[in-house]
Amino acid sequence: MSSIGLQRPFGDLRRKIKGGELGPIPVVVGLIIIAAVFQSANGQFLSAQNLSNLAVQIASTGVMAIGVVLVLLLGEIDLSVGSVSGLTAAAMVILNVQLGWPAAIAIAAAVAFGAVIGLVHGLIFAKAGVPAFILTLAGLIGWQGLQLFILGNHGTINIPYQGGIASLANTFYPPAVGYALGAVVVATHLLSTIKQRQRRREAGLRTQPLLQLLVRAALLLVLLVGVTAVLGKWRGVPLSLLIFGGLVVITDLVLRRTRFGRRIFAVGGNIEAARRAGINVARVRISVFVLCSAFAAVGGLLAASRLFAVNQQSGSGDVLLNAIAAAVIGGTSLFGGRGSTYSALLGMLVIGAVSNGMDLLNQVSSVKFMITGAVLLAAVVIDSLSRRNRNASGRA
């Protein structure tokens, strides 16, 4: 019996790979290769100081990528996340620095502002039928213009270095906090999977072996303990990383364990079938665009906190492209209906590691852009090939 329990996970893995369900395997392999190459070229790449800097650097764009993942699950795209992040960050700083609002209220107002922007996008998309690409492209231009307007002649507004908004990206906790949170995450994950396994068994559905669930939980615990130990050797566990990781975990639980999450996958997988099943497609679409812009606002706040300022360039440059690239590189399908918010985490690790490693090697931006583009192209090719394999196996 135990032999069957040990063999079955590997059989399931082989079957998924053969059917095109590669999951995070290509990304994890890519990360290992990237780490090995840069560590051999520069011994500081895997140092505690550099990894801590990398964790802080990827948090802001990574949070934006979570919202992009949600939109991609619908089979749509949002090109306005960069502009929304810059605009909401500018609004937050004006409220806090110039108007004297408390930091917490200014942050909440900025996130609410982002959600309202997403509501506007969602209503126009779902009710008026404007294609998401054109709609959010107009948003990219329009919201950036509004950002320039409210900043006015100031151009740049600095944030005080102590407390308030600056604490979001510049607060570090001792390793004990990381270990405690890691234990909570692993316990929650294990209890959730065991409960789901019990429900599937009661429904007469196929379940995963308990040993497999325990092994996964143990590996997750080892990973979290290792990351915390490494970060603890420098300044500690960054608050911005906890915010990013917490949003990834919470959003994934919503997608996998709630009716709303299942409806997102249903709409992205087959909109007509979802509509016939009684799902309010318009409501799901509007909700996703609201969440996407809200996540963009949170990302903008983290970016402003890390740089201690908001200026006319906030949210511009390669922010949008990196957010979309992270979602796709991490494994979220461009065709909708397949993906995970962990794609944002994995994809940002790839993009951040490449950028960080190139900086350590004193490479120019042109080389970083070309390598990031090549990685993105490879991810899209893998997605297209795996989708073709799934369709072929389905017909068979």
Short mmCIF file of N, CA, C and O in Angstrom, two decimals, residues 195-289:
data_model
loop_
_atom_site.label_atom_id
_atom_site.label_comp_id
_atom_site.label_asym_id
_atom_site.label_seq_id
_atom_site.Cartn_x
_atom_site.Cartn_y
_atom_site.Cartn_z
N LYS A 195 -8.44 19.47 4.54
CA LYS A 195 -9.89 19.68 4.52
C LYS A 195 -10.45 19.45 3.12
O LYS A 195 -11.50 18.82 2.95
N GLN A 196 -9.74 19.96 2.11
CA GLN A 196 -10.18 19.75 0.73
C GLN A 196 -10.13 18.26 0.38
O GLN A 196 -11.03 17.74 -0.29
N ARG A 197 -9.09 17.57 0.83
CA ARG A 197 -8.96 16.14 0.58
C ARG A 197 -10.12 15.37 1.20
O ARG A 197 -10.67 14.45 0.59
N GLN A 198 -10.53 15.78 2.41
CA GLN A 198 -11.64 15.12 3.08
C GLN A 198 -12.95 15.33 2.33
O GLN A 198 -13.75 14.40 2.17
N ARG A 199 -13.16 16.57 1.83
CA ARG A 199 -14.38 16.85 1.08
C ARG A 199 -14.43 16.04 -0.21
O ARG A 199 -15.49 15.54 -0.61
N ARG A 200 -13.28 15.92 -0.88
CA ARG A 200 -13.24 15.14 -2.12
C ARG A 200 -13.51 13.66 -1.84
O ARG A 200 -14.18 12.99 -2.62
N ARG A 201 -12.99 13.16 -0.73
CA ARG A 201 -13.21 11.76 -0.39
C ARG A 201 -14.69 11.51 -0.09
O ARG A 201 -15.26 10.49 -0.51
N GLU A 202 -15.31 12.45 0.63
CA GLU A 202 -16.74 12.29 0.95
C GLU A 202 -17.60 12.35 -0.31
O GLU A 202 -18.66 11.74 -0.37
N ALA A 203 -17.10 13.10 -1.33
CA ALA A 203 -17.85 13.20 -2.59
C ALA A 203 -17.53 12.06 -3.54
O ALA A 203 -18.08 12.00 -4.65
N GLY A 204 -16.65 11.15 -3.12
CA GLY A 204 -16.29 10.01 -3.96
C GLY A 204 -15.31 10.36 -5.07
O GLY A 204 -15.20 9.61 -6.06
N LEU A 205 -14.59 11.46 -4.94
CA LEU A 205 -13.63 11.88 -5.95
C LEU A 205 -12.23 11.39 -5.60
O LEU A 205 -11.95 11.03 -4.45
N ARG A 206 -11.38 11.43 -6.59
CA ARG A 206 -10.00 10.98 -6.40
C ARG A 206 -9.27 11.96 -5.50
O ARG A 206 -9.40 13.19 -5.64
N THR A 207 -8.48 11.45 -4.55
CA THR A 207 -7.75 12.31 -3.61
C THR A 207 -6.25 12.04 -3.68
O THR A 207 -5.82 10.97 -4.12
N GLN A 208 -5.49 13.03 -3.25
CA GLN A 208 -4.04 12.87 -3.19
C GLN A 208 -3.66 12.09 -1.94
O GLN A 208 -4.33 12.21 -0.90
N PRO A 209 -2.60 11.28 -1.99
CA PRO A 209 -2.16 10.56 -0.79
C PRO A 209 -1.78 11.53 0.31
O PRO A 209 -1.21 12.60 0.05
N LEU A 210 -2.10 11.18 1.55
CA LEU A 210 -1.78 12.05 2.69
C LEU A 210 -0.27 12.28 2.78
O LEU A 210 0.18 13.38 3.15
N LEU A 211 0.51 11.26 2.45
CA LEU A 211 1.96 11.40 2.49
C LEU A 211 2.43 12.51 1.56
O LEU A 211 3.34 13.28 1.89
N GLN A 212 1.82 12.60 0.39
CA GLN A 212 2.20 13.63 -0.57
C GLN A 212 1.92 15.03 -0.01
O GLN A 212 2.73 15.94 -0.16
N LEU A 213 0.80 15.20 0.67
CA LEU A 213 0.47 16.49 1.26
C LEU A 213 1.46 16.85 2.36
O LEU A 213 1.88 18.01 2.47
N LEU A 214 1.85 15.86 3.16
CA LEU A 214 2.79 16.12 4.24
C LEU A 214 4.17 16.47 3.70
O LEU A 214 4.85 17.36 4.24
N VAL A 215 4.57 15.81 2.63
CA VAL A 215 5.88 16.11 2.02
C VAL A 215 5.89 17.53 1.47
O VAL A 215 6.86 18.28 1.64
N ARG A 216 4.80 17.94 0.81
CA ARG A 216 4.72 19.30 0.28
C ARG A 216 4.80 20.33 1.39
O ARG A 216 5.49 21.34 1.27
N ALA A 217 4.08 20.07 2.47
CA ALA A 217 4.11 21.00 3.61
C ALA A 217 5.51 21.08 4.21
O ALA A 217 5.97 22.17 4.58
N ALA A 218 6.18 19.94 4.30
CA ALA A 218 7.54 19.93 4.85
C ALA A 218 8.51 20.71 3.95
O ALA A 218 9.35 21.48 4.45
N LEU A 219 8.38 20.53 2.63
CA LEU A 219 9.24 21.27 1.71
C LEU A 219 8.96 22.77 1.79
O LEU A 219 9.90 23.59 1.75
N LEU A 220 7.69 23.14 1.91
CA LEU A 220 7.35 24.55 2.05
C LEU A 220 7.95 25.13 3.33
O LEU A 220 8.47 26.25 3.33
N LEU A 221 7.89 24.37 4.41
CA LEU A 221 8.45 24.83 5.68
C LEU A 221 9.97 25.02 5.56
O LEU A 221 10.50 26.03 6.03
N VAL A 222 10.64 24.06 4.94
CA VAL A 222 12.10 24.17 4.76
C VAL A 222 12.44 25.40 3.93
O VAL A 222 13.39 26.15 4.24
N LEU A 223 11.66 25.65 2.87
CA LEU A 223 11.90 26.81 2.01
C LEU A 223 11.74 28.12 2.79
O LEU A 223 12.59 29.02 2.72
N LEU A 224 10.65 28.24 3.55
CA LEU A 224 10.40 29.47 4.29
C LEU A 224 11.43 29.68 5.39
O LEU A 224 11.89 30.81 5.62
N VAL A 225 11.81 28.61 6.07
CA VAL A 225 12.84 28.73 7.10
C VAL A 225 14.18 29.14 6.49
O VAL A 225 14.89 30.00 7.02
N GLY A 226 14.51 28.56 5.33
CA GLY A 226 15.76 28.91 4.66
C GLY A 226 15.80 30.36 4.24
O GLY A 226 16.80 31.07 4.44
N VAL A 227 14.69 30.84 3.63
CA VAL A 227 14.63 32.24 3.19
C VAL A 227 14.76 33.18 4.40
O VAL A 227 15.49 34.18 4.36
N THR A 228 14.05 32.87 5.48
CA THR A 228 14.10 33.71 6.68
C THR A 228 15.50 33.73 7.28
O THR A 228 15.99 34.78 7.71
N ALA A 229 16.15 32.57 7.31
CA ALA A 229 17.50 32.50 7.87
C ALA A 229 18.48 33.34 7.06
O ALA A 229 19.34 34.04 7.62
N VAL A 230 18.37 33.28 5.74
CA VAL A 230 19.27 34.06 4.89
C VAL A 230 19.03 35.56 5.07
O VAL A 230 19.97 36.34 5.25
N LEU A 231 17.76 35.98 5.02
CA LEU A 231 17.44 37.40 5.17
C LEU A 231 17.82 37.90 6.56
O LEU A 231 18.19 39.07 6.72
N GLY A 232 17.74 37.02 7.56
CA GLY A 232 18.10 37.41 8.92
C GLY A 232 19.57 37.73 9.09
O GLY A 232 19.95 38.41 10.04
N LYS A 233 20.40 37.27 8.17
CA LYS A 233 21.83 37.56 8.25
C LYS A 233 22.16 38.99 7.85
O LYS A 233 23.27 39.45 8.06
N TRP A 234 21.20 39.68 7.24
CA TRP A 234 21.45 41.06 6.84
C TRP A 234 20.63 41.99 7.73
O TRP A 234 20.97 42.23 8.88
N ARG A 235 19.49 42.48 7.26
CA ARG A 235 18.70 43.43 8.04
C ARG A 235 17.43 42.80 8.63
O ARG A 235 16.76 43.40 9.44
N GLY A 236 17.11 41.60 8.18
CA GLY A 236 15.91 40.93 8.66
C GLY A 236 14.92 40.71 7.53
O GLY A 236 15.25 40.85 6.34
N VAL A 237 13.69 40.39 7.89
CA VAL A 237 12.64 40.10 6.90
C VAL A 237 11.96 41.41 6.52
O VAL A 237 11.39 42.09 7.37
N PRO A 238 11.99 41.80 5.24
CA PRO A 238 11.39 43.08 4.84
C PRO A 238 9.86 43.05 4.93
O PRO A 238 9.22 42.07 4.55
N LEU A 239 9.29 44.15 5.43
CA LEU A 239 7.84 44.26 5.49
C LEU A 239 7.24 44.22 4.10
O LEU A 239 6.18 43.61 3.89
N SER A 240 7.90 44.83 3.12
CA SER A 240 7.37 44.85 1.76
C SER A 240 7.27 43.43 1.19
O SER A 240 6.32 43.11 0.46
N LEU A 241 8.23 42.57 1.53
CA LEU A 241 8.17 41.18 1.06
C LEU A 241 7.02 40.45 1.74
O LEU A 241 6.34 39.64 1.10
N LEU A 242 6.78 40.74 3.01
CA LEU A 242 5.66 40.11 3.71
C LEU A 242 4.33 40.56 3.10
O LEU A 242 3.40 39.75 2.98
N ILE A 243 4.25 41.84 2.72
CA ILE A 243 3.03 42.33 2.07
C ILE A 243 2.81 41.62 0.74
O ILE A 243 1.71 41.13 0.45
N PHE A 244 3.86 41.54 -0.06
CA PHE A 244 3.79 40.88 -1.36
C PHE A 244 3.42 39.41 -1.20
O PHE A 244 2.46 38.91 -1.80
N GLY A 245 4.17 38.70 -0.36
CA GLY A 245 3.90 37.28 -0.16
C GLY A 245 2.53 37.02 0.44
O GLY A 245 1.83 36.08 0.04
N GLY A 246 2.11 37.88 1.39
CA GLY A 246 0.80 37.71 1.99
C GLY A 246 -0.32 37.88 0.99
O GLY A 246 -1.29 37.12 0.98
N LEU A 247 -0.19 38.88 0.11
CA LEU A 247 -1.21 39.11 -0.92
C LEU A 247 -1.25 37.95 -1.91
O LEU A 247 -2.33 37.57 -2.39
N VAL A 248 -0.08 37.38 -2.23
CA VAL A 248 -0.04 36.22 -3.12
C VAL A 248 -0.81 35.05 -2.51
O VAL A 248 -1.65 34.42 -3.16
N VAL A 249 -0.52 34.75 -1.24
CA VAL A 249 -1.15 33.61 -0.57
C VAL A 249 -2.65 33.82 -0.43
O VAL A 249 -3.46 32.93 -0.73
N ILE A 250 -3.05 35.01 0.03
CA ILE A 250 -4.48 35.28 0.25
C ILE A 250 -5.25 35.23 -1.06
O ILE A 250 -6.34 34.62 -1.14
N THR A 251 -4.70 35.86 -2.10
CA THR A 251 -5.39 35.86 -3.39
C THR A 251 -5.49 34.46 -3.97
O THR A 251 -6.51 34.10 -4.57
N ASP A 252 -4.45 33.66 -3.78
CA ASP A 252 -4.49 32.28 -4.29
C ASP A 252 -5.56 31.48 -3.55
O ASP A 252 -6.28 30.67 -4.17
N LEU A 253 -5.68 31.69 -2.24
CA LEU A 253 -6.73 31.00 -1.49
C LEU A 253 -8.11 31.40 -1.98
O LEU A 253 -9.02 30.56 -2.08
N VAL A 254 -8.28 32.68 -2.29
CA VAL A 254 -9.57 33.14 -2.83
C VAL A 254 -9.86 32.46 -4.16
O VAL A 254 -10.98 32.02 -4.42
N LEU A 255 -8.85 32.36 -5.01
CA LEU A 255 -9.04 31.75 -6.32
C LEU A 255 -9.35 30.26 -6.21
O LEU A 255 -10.19 29.73 -6.96
N ARG A 256 -8.69 29.58 -5.30
CA ARG A 256 -8.81 28.11 -5.24
C ARG A 256 -9.91 27.62 -4.31
O ARG A 256 -10.39 26.50 -4.46
N ARG A 257 -10.30 28.44 -3.34
CA ARG A 257 -11.18 27.93 -2.29
C ARG A 257 -12.53 28.64 -2.21
O ARG A 257 -13.33 28.33 -1.33
N THR A 258 -12.78 29.62 -3.07
CA THR A 258 -14.05 30.35 -2.99
C THR A 258 -14.82 30.25 -4.29
O THR A 258 -14.25 29.97 -5.35
N ARG A 259 -16.12 30.49 -4.20
CA ARG A 259 -16.97 30.47 -5.39
C ARG A 259 -16.56 31.56 -6.38
O ARG A 259 -16.57 31.35 -7.59
N PHE A 260 -16.19 32.73 -5.85
CA PHE A 260 -15.77 33.83 -6.71
C PHE A 260 -14.54 33.43 -7.53
O PHE A 260 -14.47 33.69 -8.74
N GLY A 261 -13.57 32.79 -6.89
CA GLY A 261 -12.38 32.36 -7.61
C GLY A 261 -12.68 31.36 -8.70
O GLY A 261 -12.16 31.44 -9.81
N ARG A 262 -13.54 30.40 -8.38
CA ARG A 262 -13.90 29.39 -9.39
C ARG A 262 -14.64 30.02 -10.57
O ARG A 262 -14.51 29.57 -11.72
N ARG A 263 -15.40 31.08 -10.29
CA ARG A 263 -16.09 31.77 -11.38
C ARG A 263 -15.11 32.50 -12.29
O ARG A 263 -15.34 32.58 -13.50
N ILE A 264 -14.04 33.01 -11.73
CA ILE A 264 -13.02 33.65 -12.57
C ILE A 264 -12.44 32.64 -13.54
O ILE A 264 -12.30 32.91 -14.75
N PHE A 265 -12.08 31.46 -13.05
CA PHE A 265 -11.53 30.42 -13.92
C PHE A 265 -12.57 29.98 -14.96
O PHE A 265 -12.23 29.73 -16.12
N ALA A 266 -13.82 29.90 -14.54
CA ALA A 266 -14.87 29.46 -15.46
C ALA A 266 -15.05 30.47 -16.59
O ALA A 266 -15.16 30.08 -17.77
N VAL A 267 -15.10 31.75 -16.26
CA VAL A 267 -15.27 32.78 -17.29
C VAL A 267 -14.07 32.80 -18.22
O VAL A 267 -14.22 32.93 -19.45
N GLY A 268 -12.88 32.66 -17.67
CA GLY A 268 -11.68 32.67 -18.51
C GLY A 268 -11.55 31.42 -19.36
O GLY A 268 -11.03 31.47 -20.47
N GLY A 269 -12.05 30.29 -18.84
CA GLY A 269 -11.94 29.04 -19.60
C GLY A 269 -12.92 28.96 -20.75
O GLY A 269 -12.57 28.57 -21.86
N ASN A 270 -14.18 29.34 -20.50
CA ASN A 270 -15.21 29.30 -21.55
C ASN A 270 -16.33 30.23 -21.13
O ASN A 270 -17.18 29.85 -20.32
N ILE A 271 -16.34 31.42 -21.68
CA ILE A 271 -17.29 32.44 -21.24
C ILE A 271 -18.73 32.05 -21.53
O ILE A 271 -19.63 32.30 -20.73
N GLU A 272 -18.98 31.39 -22.65
CA GLU A 272 -20.34 31.01 -22.99
C GLU A 272 -20.85 29.92 -22.06
O GLU A 272 -22.01 29.96 -21.61
N ALA A 273 -19.99 28.94 -21.76
CA ALA A 273 -20.38 27.90 -20.82
C ALA A 273 -20.63 28.48 -19.44
O ALA A 273 -21.56 28.06 -18.73
N ALA A 274 -19.81 29.46 -19.04
CA ALA A 274 -20.01 30.10 -17.74
C ALA A 274 -21.33 30.84 -17.69
O ALA A 274 -22.07 30.78 -16.69
N ARG A 275 -21.67 31.51 -18.77
CA ARG A 275 -22.93 32.24 -18.83
C ARG A 275 -24.12 31.28 -18.75
O ARG A 275 -25.11 31.54 -18.05
N ARG A 276 -24.03 30.16 -19.44
CA ARG A 276 -25.14 29.18 -19.41
C ARG A 276 -25.25 28.50 -18.06
O ARG A 276 -26.31 27.99 -17.71
N ALA A 277 -24.14 28.49 -17.31
CA ALA A 277 -24.17 27.90 -15.97
C ALA A 277 -24.74 28.85 -14.94
O ALA A 277 -24.82 28.51 -13.75
N GLY A 278 -25.14 30.03 -15.37
CA GLY A 278 -25.77 30.98 -14.46
C GLY A 278 -24.83 31.96 -13.82
O GLY A 278 -25.23 32.70 -12.90
N ILE A 279 -23.59 32.02 -14.27
CA ILE A 279 -22.62 32.95 -13.70
C ILE A 279 -22.85 34.35 -14.27
O ILE A 279 -23.02 34.51 -15.49
N ASN A 280 -22.85 35.34 -13.41
CA ASN A 280 -22.98 36.73 -13.85
C ASN A 280 -21.62 37.18 -14.38
O ASN A 280 -20.76 37.66 -13.63
N VAL A 281 -21.42 37.02 -15.67
CA VAL A 281 -20.13 37.28 -16.29
C VAL A 281 -19.71 38.74 -16.12
O VAL A 281 -18.55 39.04 -15.81
N ALA A 282 -20.64 39.65 -16.30
CA ALA A 282 -20.32 41.08 -16.19
C ALA A 282 -19.82 41.41 -14.79
O ALA A 282 -18.84 42.16 -14.62
N ARG A 283 -20.47 40.85 -13.77
CA ARG A 283 -20.05 41.12 -12.40
C ARG A 283 -18.65 40.60 -12.13
O ARG A 283 -17.84 41.26 -11.46
N VAL A 284 -18.35 39.41 -12.63
CA VAL A 284 -17.02 38.84 -12.44
C VAL A 284 -15.97 39.72 -13.11
O VAL A 284 -14.92 40.02 -12.53
N ARG A 285 -16.24 40.14 -14.34
CA ARG A 285 -15.29 40.98 -15.05
C ARG A 285 -15.05 42.30 -14.34
O ARG A 285 -13.90 42.75 -14.18
N ILE A 286 -16.12 42.94 -13.89
CA ILE A 286 -15.98 44.22 -13.19
C ILE A 286 -15.16 44.04 -11.91
O ILE A 286 -14.26 44.84 -11.61
N SER A 287 -15.45 42.99 -11.16
CA SER A 287 -14.74 42.73 -9.91
C SER A 287 -13.25 42.54 -10.14
O SER A 287 -12.41 43.04 -9.38
N VAL A 288 -12.89 41.82 -11.21
CA VAL A 288 -11.49 41.56 -11.50
C VAL A 288 -10.75 42.84 -11.86
O VAL A 288 -9.62 43.08 -11.41
N PHE A 289 -11.37 43.71 -12.65
CA PHE A 289 -10.71 44.96 -12.99
C PHE A 289 -10.58 45.87 -11.77
O PHE A 289 -9.60 46.61 -11.65
#
